[in-house]
Coordinates of N, CA and C and ligand atoms in Angstrom, one line a residue:
M9 N 72.1 123.3 117.5 CA 72.2 123.6 116.1 C 73.1 122.6 115.3
K10 N 72.6 122.1 114.3 CA 73.3 121.2 113.4 C 73.5 121.8 112.1
I11 N 74.8 122.0 111.8 CA 75.2 122.8 110.6 C 76.0 121.9 109.6
I12 N 75.7 122.0 108.3 CA 76.6 121.4 107.4 C 77.3 122.5 106.6
L13 N 78.6 122.4 106.5 CA 79.3 123.4 105.7 C 79.7 122.7 104.4
L14 N 79.2 123.2 103.3 CA 79.4 122.7 102.0 C 80.3 123.6 101.2
G15 N 81.1 123.1 100.3 CA 82.0 123.9 99.5 C 83.1 123.1 99.0
A16 N 83.7 123.6 97.9 CA 84.8 122.9 97.3 C 86.0 122.8 98.3
P17 N 87.0 121.9 98.0 CA 88.2 121.9 98.8 C 88.8 123.4 98.7
G18 N 89.2 123.9 99.9 CA 89.8 125.2 99.9 C 88.8 126.4 100.0
A19 N 87.5 126.1 100.1 CA 86.5 127.1 100.1 C 86.5 127.9 101.4
G20 N 87.1 127.2 102.5 CA 87.1 127.9 103.8 C 86.3 127.2 104.8
K21 N 85.9 126.0 104.6 CA 85.0 125.3 105.6 C 85.7 125.1 106.9
G22 N 87.0 124.7 106.9 CA 87.7 124.6 108.2 C 87.9 125.9 108.9
T23 N 88.2 126.9 108.1 CA 88.4 128.3 108.7 C 87.1 128.8 109.3
Q24 N 86.0 128.7 108.6 CA 84.7 129.1 109.2 C 84.3 128.3 110.4
S25 N 84.6 127.0 110.3 CA 84.3 126.1 111.4 C 84.9 126.6 112.7
K26 N 86.1 127.0 112.7 CA 86.8 127.5 113.9 C 86.1 128.7 114.5
F27 N 85.7 129.6 113.6 CA 84.9 130.8 114.1 C 83.6 130.4 114.7
I28 N 82.9 129.5 114.1 CA 81.6 129.0 114.6 C 81.7 128.3 115.9
T29 N 82.7 127.5 116.0 CA 83.0 126.8 117.3 C 83.2 127.7 118.4
E30 N 84.0 128.8 118.1 CA 84.3 129.8 119.2 C 83.0 130.5 119.6
Q31 N 82.3 130.9 118.6 CA 81.1 131.7 118.9 C 79.9 130.9 119.5
Y32 N 79.7 129.7 119.0 CA 78.5 129.0 119.5 C 78.8 127.8 120.4
G33 N 80.1 127.5 120.6 CA 80.5 126.4 121.5 C 80.1 125.0 121.0
I34 N 79.9 124.8 119.7 CA 79.6 123.5 119.2 C 80.8 122.9 118.5
P35 N 81.0 121.6 118.5 CA 82.3 121.1 117.9 C 82.3 121.0 116.4
Q36 N 83.5 121.1 115.9 CA 83.7 120.9 114.4 C 84.0 119.5 114.2
I37 N 83.2 118.8 113.4 CA 83.5 117.4 113.0 C 84.0 117.4 111.6
S38 N 85.3 117.2 111.4 CA 85.9 117.2 110.1 C 86.3 115.7 109.7
T39 N 85.6 115.2 108.7 CA 86.0 113.8 108.3 C 87.5 113.8 107.8
G40 N 87.9 114.9 107.2 CA 89.3 114.9 106.7 C 90.3 114.8 107.9
D41 N 90.0 115.6 109.0 CA 90.8 115.5 110.2 C 90.8 114.1 110.8
I42 N 89.6 113.5 110.9 CA 89.5 112.2 111.5 C 90.3 111.2 110.6
L43 N 90.2 111.3 109.3 CA 91.0 110.4 108.4 C 92.5 110.6 108.5
R44 N 92.9 111.8 108.6 CA 94.4 112.1 108.7 C 94.9 111.6 110.0
K45 N 94.1 111.7 111.0 CA 94.6 111.1 112.3 C 94.8 109.6 112.2
A46 N 93.8 109.0 111.6 CA 93.9 107.5 111.4 C 95.1 107.1 110.6
V47 N 95.4 108.0 109.5 CA 96.6 107.7 108.7 C 97.9 107.9 109.6
R48 N 98.0 108.9 110.4 CA 99.1 109.2 111.2 C 99.3 108.0 112.2
E49 N 98.2 107.5 112.7 CA 98.3 106.4 113.7 C 98.5 105.1 113.1
G50 N 98.4 105.0 111.8 CA 98.6 103.7 111.1 C 97.5 102.7 111.3
T51 N 96.3 103.1 111.6 CA 95.2 102.1 111.8 C 94.8 101.5 110.5
E52 N 94.0 100.4 110.6 CA 93.6 99.7 109.4 C 92.8 100.7 108.5
I53 N 91.9 101.5 109.1 CA 91.1 102.5 108.3 C 92.1 103.5 107.7
G54 N 93.1 103.9 108.5 CA 94.0 104.9 108.0 C 94.8 104.4 106.7
K55 N 95.3 103.1 106.8 CA 96.0 102.6 105.7 C 95.2 102.5 104.4
M56 N 93.9 102.1 104.6 CA 93.0 102.0 103.5 C 92.7 103.3 102.9
A57 N 92.4 104.3 103.8 CA 92.0 105.6 103.4 C 93.1 106.4 102.6
K58 N 94.3 106.2 103.1 CA 95.5 106.9 102.5 C 95.6 106.8 101.0
S59 N 95.3 105.6 100.5 CA 95.5 105.4 99.0 C 94.5 106.3 98.2
Y60 N 93.3 106.4 98.8 CA 92.3 107.2 98.1 C 92.6 108.7 98.3
M61 N 93.0 109.1 99.4 CA 93.3 110.5 99.7 C 94.4 111.0 98.8
D62 N 95.5 110.2 98.7 CA 96.6 110.5 97.9 C 96.3 110.7 96.4
Q63 N 95.2 110.0 96.0 CA 94.8 110.2 94.6 C 93.8 111.2 94.4
G64 N 93.4 111.9 95.4 CA 92.3 112.9 95.3 C 91.0 112.3 95.1
K65 N 90.8 111.1 95.5 CA 89.5 110.4 95.4 C 88.8 110.4 96.8
L66 N 87.5 110.1 96.8 CA 86.8 110.0 98.0 C 87.0 108.6 98.6
V67 N 87.1 108.5 99.9 CA 87.1 107.3 100.6 C 85.7 106.7 100.5
P68 N 85.6 105.3 100.4 CA 84.3 104.7 100.2 C 83.2 105.1 101.2
D69 N 82.0 105.3 100.7 CA 80.9 105.8 101.6 C 80.7 104.9 102.8
D70 N 80.7 103.6 102.7 CA 80.4 102.8 103.9 C 81.4 103.0 105.0
V71 N 82.7 103.3 104.7 CA 83.7 103.5 105.7 C 83.4 104.8 106.4
I72 N 83.1 105.9 105.6 CA 82.8 107.2 106.2 C 81.5 107.2 107.0
I73 N 80.5 106.5 106.6 CA 79.3 106.5 107.3 C 79.4 105.8 108.6
E74 N 80.2 104.7 108.7 CA 80.5 104.0 110.0 C 81.2 105.0 110.9
I75 N 82.2 105.7 110.4 CA 83.0 106.6 111.3 C 82.0 107.7 111.8
M76 N 81.2 108.2 111.0 CA 80.3 109.3 111.4 C 79.2 108.9 112.4
K77 N 78.7 107.7 112.2 CA 77.7 107.2 113.1 C 78.2 107.1 114.5
A78 N 79.5 106.6 114.6 CA 80.1 106.6 115.9 C 80.4 107.9 116.5
R79 N 80.9 108.8 115.6 CA 81.4 110.1 116.1 C 80.2 111.0 116.6
L80 N 79.1 110.9 115.8 CA 78.0 111.8 116.2 C 77.2 111.3 117.4
N81 N 77.6 110.1 117.9 CA 77.0 109.5 119.1 C 77.7 110.0 120.3
E82 N 78.9 110.6 120.2 CA 79.7 111.0 121.3 C 79.0 112.1 122.1
P83 N 79.3 112.2 123.4 CA 78.5 113.2 124.2 C 78.7 114.7 123.8
D84 N 79.9 115.0 123.2 CA 80.1 116.4 122.9 C 79.2 116.9 121.7
C85 N 78.5 115.9 121.1 CA 77.7 116.2 119.9 C 76.2 116.5 120.3
S86 N 75.9 116.3 121.6 CA 74.5 116.4 122.0 C 73.8 117.7 121.8
K87 N 74.6 118.8 121.8 CA 74.0 120.1 121.6 C 74.1 120.6 120.2
G88 N 74.7 119.8 119.3 CA 74.8 120.2 117.9 C 76.2 120.1 117.5
Y89 N 76.5 120.4 116.2 CA 77.8 120.3 115.7 C 77.9 121.0 114.3
I90 N 79.1 121.1 113.8 CA 79.4 121.6 112.5 C 80.0 120.5 111.7
L91 N 79.3 120.1 110.6 CA 79.9 119.1 109.8 C 80.8 119.7 108.7
D92 N 82.0 119.4 108.7 CA 83.0 120.0 107.8 C 83.6 118.9 106.9
G93 N 83.1 118.8 105.7 CA 83.6 117.8 104.8 C 82.7 116.5 104.7
F94 N 81.6 116.6 105.3 CA 80.6 115.5 105.3 C 79.2 116.1 105.3
P95 N 78.3 115.6 104.5 CA 78.4 114.6 103.5 C 79.1 115.1 102.2
R96 N 79.6 114.2 101.5 CA 80.3 114.5 100.2 C 79.7 113.8 99.0
T97 N 78.8 112.9 99.3 CA 78.1 112.2 98.2 C 76.6 112.2 98.5
L98 N 75.8 111.9 97.5 CA 74.3 111.8 97.8 C 74.0 110.6 98.7
K99 N 74.8 109.5 98.6 CA 74.5 108.4 99.5 C 74.8 108.8 100.9
Q100 N 75.9 109.5 101.1 CA 76.2 110.0 102.5 C 75.1 110.9 103.0
A101 N 74.6 111.8 102.2 CA 73.5 112.7 102.6 C 72.3 111.9 103.0
E102 N 72.0 110.9 102.2 CA 70.7 110.2 102.5 C 70.9 109.4 103.8
K103 N 72.1 108.8 104.0 CA 72.3 108.1 105.3 C 72.3 109.1 106.5
L104 N 72.8 110.3 106.3 CA 72.8 111.2 107.4 C 71.4 111.5 107.9
E105 N 70.5 111.5 106.9 CA 69.1 111.8 107.3 C 68.5 110.8 108.3
S106 N 69.0 109.6 108.3 CA 68.5 108.6 109.2 C 69.3 108.7 110.6
I107 N 70.3 109.5 110.6 CA 71.1 109.7 111.8 C 70.8 111.0 112.6
A108 N 70.5 112.1 111.8 CA 70.4 113.4 112.4 C 69.5 114.3 111.6
Q109 N 68.9 115.3 112.3 CA 68.1 116.3 111.6 C 68.9 117.6 111.5
I110 N 69.3 117.9 110.3 CA 70.1 119.1 110.0 C 69.3 120.4 110.0
D111 N 69.8 121.4 110.6 CA 69.1 122.7 110.6 C 69.4 123.6 109.4
V112 N 70.6 123.6 109.0 CA 71.0 124.5 107.9 C 72.2 124.0 107.2
V113 N 72.3 124.3 105.9 CA 73.4 123.9 105.1 C 74.0 125.2 104.5
I114 N 75.2 125.5 104.8 CA 75.8 126.7 104.3 C 76.8 126.3 103.2
N115 N 76.5 126.9 102.0 CA 77.3 126.6 100.8 C 78.3 127.8 100.6
I116 N 79.6 127.5 100.7 CA 80.6 128.6 100.5 C 81.1 128.6 99.1
E117 N 80.8 129.7 98.4 CA 81.1 129.7 97.0 C 82.4 130.5 96.7
V118 N 83.4 129.9 96.0 CA 84.7 130.5 95.8 C 85.1 130.2 94.3
S119 N 85.7 131.1 93.6 CA 86.1 130.9 92.2 C 87.2 129.9 92.2
T120 N 87.3 129.2 91.0 CA 88.3 128.1 90.9 C 89.7 128.6 91.0
E121 N 90.0 129.7 90.5 CA 91.4 130.2 90.6 C 91.8 130.4 92.0
S122 N 90.9 131.0 92.8 CA 91.2 131.2 94.2 C 91.4 129.9 95.0
L123 N 90.6 128.9 94.6 CA 90.7 127.6 95.3 C 92.1 127.0 95.1
L124 N 92.6 127.1 93.9 CA 93.9 126.6 93.6 C 95.0 127.3 94.4
E125 N 94.9 128.6 94.5 CA 95.9 129.4 95.2 C 95.7 129.2 96.7
R126 N 94.5 129.0 97.2 CA 94.3 128.8 98.6 C 94.9 127.4 99.0
L127 N 94.6 126.4 98.2 CA 95.0 125.0 98.6 C 96.6 124.9 98.5
T128 N 97.2 125.4 97.5 CA 98.6 125.2 97.4 C 99.4 126.1 98.4
G129 N 98.7 127.1 98.9 CA 99.4 127.9 99.9 C 99.0 127.6 101.4
R130 N 98.2 126.6 101.5 CA 97.7 126.2 102.8 C 98.8 125.5 103.6
R131 N 98.9 125.9 104.9 CA 99.8 125.2 105.9 C 99.0 124.8 107.1
S132 N 99.2 123.6 107.6 CA 98.4 123.0 108.6 C 99.2 122.7 109.8
C133 N 98.6 122.7 111.0 CA 99.3 122.3 112.3 C 98.8 120.9 112.7
P134 N 99.7 120.0 112.8 CA 99.3 118.6 113.2 C 98.9 118.5 114.6
K135 N 99.4 119.5 115.5 CA 99.1 119.5 116.9 C 97.7 120.0 117.3
C136 N 97.3 121.2 116.8 CA 96.1 121.7 117.2 C 95.0 121.9 116.1
G137 N 95.4 121.6 114.9 CA 94.5 121.6 113.7 C 94.3 123.0 113.1
A138 N 95.1 124.0 113.6 CA 95.0 125.3 113.0 C 95.3 125.3 111.6
V139 N 94.7 126.2 110.8 CA 95.0 126.3 109.4 C 95.5 127.7 109.0
Y140 N 96.6 127.8 108.3 CA 97.2 129.0 107.9 C 97.3 129.1 106.4
H141 N 97.6 130.3 105.9 CA 97.9 130.4 104.4 C 99.2 131.3 104.3
I142 N 100.1 130.9 103.5 CA 101.4 131.6 103.4 C 101.2 133.1 103.0
K143 N 100.1 133.4 102.3 CA 99.9 134.8 101.9 C 98.7 135.4 102.6
F144 N 97.6 134.7 102.7 CA 96.3 135.3 103.2 C 96.2 135.2 104.7
N145 N 96.9 134.3 105.4 CA 96.8 134.1 106.8 C 98.1 133.6 107.3
P146 N 99.2 134.4 107.2 CA 100.5 133.8 107.6 C 100.6 133.5 109.1
P147 N 101.3 132.5 109.4 CA 101.5 132.1 110.9 C 102.3 133.2 111.6
P148 N 102.2 133.3 112.9 CA 102.9 134.3 113.7 C 104.4 134.3 113.5
E149 N 105.0 133.1 113.3 CA 106.4 132.9 113.1 C 106.5 131.9 111.9
D150 N 107.5 132.1 111.1 CA 107.7 131.3 109.9 C 107.7 129.8 110.2
G151 N 106.7 129.0 109.6 CA 106.8 127.6 109.8 C 106.3 127.1 111.2
K152 N 105.9 128.0 112.0 CA 105.4 127.6 113.4 C 104.0 128.1 113.7
C153 N 103.2 127.2 114.3 CA 101.9 127.5 114.7 C 101.9 128.4 116.0
K154 N 100.8 129.0 116.3 CA 100.7 129.8 117.6 C 100.8 128.9 118.8
C155 N 100.5 127.5 118.6 CA 100.6 126.6 119.7 C 102.1 126.0 119.8
G156 N 102.9 126.4 118.9 CA 104.3 125.9 118.9 C 104.5 124.8 117.9
G157 N 103.4 124.2 117.4 CA 103.5 123.1 116.4 C 104.2 123.4 115.2
E158 N 104.8 122.4 114.5 CA 105.6 122.6 113.3 C 104.6 122.5 112.1
L159 N 104.4 123.6 111.4 CA 103.5 123.5 110.3 C 103.9 122.7 109.1
Y160 N 103.0 122.0 108.5 CA 103.3 121.2 107.3 C 102.4 121.4 106.2
Q161 N 102.8 121.0 105.0 CA 101.9 121.1 103.8 C 101.3 119.7 103.6
R162 N 100.0 119.6 103.5 CA 99.3 118.3 103.3 C 99.8 117.7 102.0
D163 N 100.0 116.4 102.0 CA 100.4 115.7 100.8 C 99.5 116.0 99.6
D164 N 98.2 116.1 99.9 CA 97.2 116.2 98.9 C 97.0 117.7 98.5
D165 N 97.8 118.6 99.1 CA 97.7 120.0 98.7 C 98.7 120.4 97.6
R166 N 99.3 119.4 97.0 CA 100.2 119.7 95.9 C 99.3 119.8 94.6
E167 N 99.8 120.7 93.7 CA 98.9 121.1 92.6 C 98.2 120.0 91.8
E168 N 99.0 118.9 91.6 CA 98.4 117.8 90.8 C 97.2 117.2 91.5
T169 N 97.4 116.9 92.8 CA 96.3 116.3 93.5 C 95.1 117.2 93.7
V170 N 95.5 118.5 93.9 CA 94.4 119.5 94.0 C 93.5 119.5 92.8
R171 N 94.0 119.5 91.6 CA 93.2 119.5 90.4 C 92.2 118.3 90.5
K172 N 92.8 117.1 90.8 CA 92.0 115.9 90.9 C 90.9 116.0 91.9
R173 N 91.2 116.6 93.1 CA 90.2 116.8 94.2 C 89.1 117.7 93.7
L174 N 89.4 118.8 93.0 CA 88.4 119.7 92.5 C 87.5 119.0 91.5
E175 N 88.1 118.1 90.7 CA 87.2 117.4 89.8 C 86.3 116.4 90.5
T176 N 86.8 115.7 91.5 CA 86.0 114.9 92.4 C 84.9 115.6 93.0
Y177 N 85.2 116.8 93.4 CA 84.2 117.7 94.1 C 83.0 118.0 93.0
R178 N 83.4 118.4 91.8 CA 82.4 118.7 90.8 C 81.5 117.6 90.5
T179 N 82.0 116.4 90.4 CA 81.2 115.3 90.0 C 80.4 114.6 91.1
Q180 N 81.1 114.5 92.3 CA 80.4 113.8 93.4 C 79.8 114.6 94.5
T181 N 80.3 115.8 94.7 CA 79.7 116.6 95.9 C 78.8 117.7 95.4
E182 N 79.1 118.3 94.3 CA 78.3 119.5 93.9 C 76.8 119.2 93.8
P183 N 76.4 117.9 93.4 CA 75.0 117.6 93.3 C 74.3 117.9 94.7
L184 N 75.0 117.9 95.8 CA 74.4 118.1 97.1 C 73.8 119.5 97.2
I185 N 74.3 120.5 96.4 CA 73.7 121.8 96.4 C 72.2 121.8 96.0
E186 N 72.0 121.1 94.9 CA 70.6 120.9 94.5 C 69.8 120.1 95.5
Y187 N 70.4 119.1 96.0 CA 69.7 118.2 97.0 C 69.2 119.0 98.2
Y188 N 70.1 119.8 98.8 CA 69.7 120.6 100.0 C 68.8 121.8 99.6
S189 N 69.0 122.3 98.4 CA 68.2 123.4 98.0 C 66.8 123.0 97.9
S190 N 66.6 121.8 97.4 CA 65.2 121.3 97.2 C 64.5 121.0 98.5
K191 N 65.3 120.8 99.6 CA 64.8 120.6 100.9 C 64.7 121.9 101.7
N192 N 65.0 123.0 101.0 CA 64.9 124.4 101.6 C 65.8 124.5 102.8
L193 N 67.0 123.9 102.8 CA 67.9 124.0 103.9 C 69.2 124.8 103.5
L194 N 69.3 125.1 102.2 CA 70.5 125.7 101.7 C 70.6 127.3 101.8
K195 N 71.7 127.7 102.3 CA 72.0 129.2 102.2 C 73.4 129.3 101.6
S196 N 73.5 130.2 100.6 CA 74.8 130.3 100.0 C 75.5 131.6 100.4
V197 N 76.8 131.6 100.5 CA 77.6 132.7 101.0 C 78.7 133.0 100.0
D198 N 79.1 134.2 99.7 CA 80.2 134.6 98.9 C 81.5 134.4 99.7
G199 N 82.2 133.3 99.3 CA 83.4 132.9 100.1 C 84.6 133.6 99.6
N200 N 84.5 134.5 98.6 CA 85.7 135.2 98.0 C 86.1 136.4 98.9
K201 N 85.3 136.7 99.9 CA 85.7 137.8 100.8 C 86.6 137.3 101.9
T202 N 87.0 138.2 102.8 CA 87.9 137.8 103.8 C 87.2 136.8 104.8
P203 N 88.0 136.0 105.5 CA 87.4 135.1 106.5 C 86.4 135.8 107.4
T204 N 86.8 136.9 108.0 CA 85.9 137.6 108.9 C 84.6 138.1 108.2
E205 N 84.7 138.6 107.0 CA 83.5 139.1 106.3 C 82.6 137.9 106.0
V206 N 83.2 136.8 105.6 CA 82.3 135.6 105.3 C 81.6 135.2 106.6
F207 N 82.3 135.2 107.7 CA 81.6 134.8 108.9 C 80.5 135.8 109.3
Q208 N 80.8 137.1 109.2 CA 79.8 138.1 109.6 C 78.6 138.0 108.7
E209 N 78.8 137.7 107.4 CA 77.7 137.7 106.5 C 76.7 136.6 106.9
K210 N 77.2 135.4 107.4 CA 76.3 134.3 107.5 C 76.0 133.8 108.9
F211 N 76.9 134.1 109.8 CA 76.7 133.4 111.1 C 76.4 134.3 112.3
Ligands
ADP9 P1 89.3 119.7 102.1 O1 88.9 120.4 103.4 O2 90.5 120.3 101.5 O3 88.2 119.6 101.2 P2 89.3 117.3 103.6 O4 90.3 117.5 104.7 O5 87.9 117.5 104.0 O6 89.8 118.3 102.4 O7 89.4 115.9 103.0 C1 90.6 115.3 102.6 C2 90.4 114.0 101.9 O8 89.8 113.0 102.8 C3 89.5 114.0 100.7 O9 90.1 114.3 99.5 C4 88.9 112.5 100.7 O10 89.9 111.7 100.1 C5 88.8 112.2 102.2 N1 87.5 112.6 102.7 C6 87.2 113.5 103.6 N2 85.9 113.6 103.9 C7 85.3 112.6 103.1 C8 84.0 112.1 103.0 N3 82.9 112.7 103.6 N4 83.8 111.1 102.1 C9 84.8 110.5 101.4 N5 86.1 110.9 101.6 C10 86.3 112.0 102.4
ADP10 P1 88.5 123.9 103.4 O1 88.3 123.4 104.8 O2 87.2 124.3 102.8 O3 89.3 123.0 102.5 P2 90.3 125.9 104.6 O4 89.5 126.6 105.7 O5 91.3 124.9 105.0 O6 89.3 125.3 103.5 O7 91.0 127.0 103.7 C1 91.9 126.7 102.7 C2 93.0 127.7 102.7 O8 92.5 129.0 102.3 C3 93.7 127.9 104.0 O9 95.1 128.1 103.8 C4 93.1 129.1 104.6 O10 93.9 129.8 105.5 C5 92.7 130.0 103.4 N1 91.5 130.7 103.5 C6 90.3 130.3 104.1 N2 89.3 131.2 104.0 C7 89.9 132.3 103.3 C8 89.4 133.5 102.8 N3 88.1 133.9 103.0 N4 90.2 134.3 102.1 C9 91.5 133.9 101.8 N5 92.0 132.7 102.2 C10 91.2 131.9 102.9
ZN11 ZN1 98.9 124.4 116.4

């Protein structure tokens, strides 16, 4: 099964990916996680990507497409995968078609006010990739992940950058809804419900 999760920043793509991975045993491929790892490791791609990410802009298509071509060729992808945060532009979607045949695109719909609250309250674990929310999904212990990792707030989850990212989403990614709808691949889900409810409704 090859699934694309579509939705604005903060819609719950990462959260739903973890559920799907557990239930179906297919890997979550998050371009955001791949880029943040490259930034932490100080690679050439990481250095270049950081300036875009800090501004709430998209990293150039060619870079992302090269990363994904390599990633989707790895053995753990043979039985399928969940794409979380890719494609994000029409060009990426068109390229993806020559790499893989997608079974379904799930579009998670969430109101703009909720997106702001979700992103600014998000806390992430650098060690295992778990995602928490200070109000909606608090960690077992203040500031600590269940794996023991020290939780942090992503640089781009500060309000100013969040607004920019939402704008980027509207102009560059939202057209993908129509694109996949016209290919009869799109299913929409009401993402304003609890994580478990969203999962049960669609997966
Ligand atoms: P969120 O899940 O909050 O939407 P991500 O972790 O997916 O955020 O992405 C963080 C940042 O990484 C984006 O703002 C963008 O700069 C970059 N990025 C991630 N995926 C892509 C992509 N497919 N194309 C271009 N840039 C991307
Ligand atoms: P995305 O990957 O789409 O950017 P995340 O899965 O990282 O979104 O979720 C963004 C924030 O919102 C996280 O702090 C997460 O814990 C929280 N969250 C995710 N789904 C829900 C939900 N259904 N209701 C409330 N909060 C949620
Ligand atoms: Zn952790």
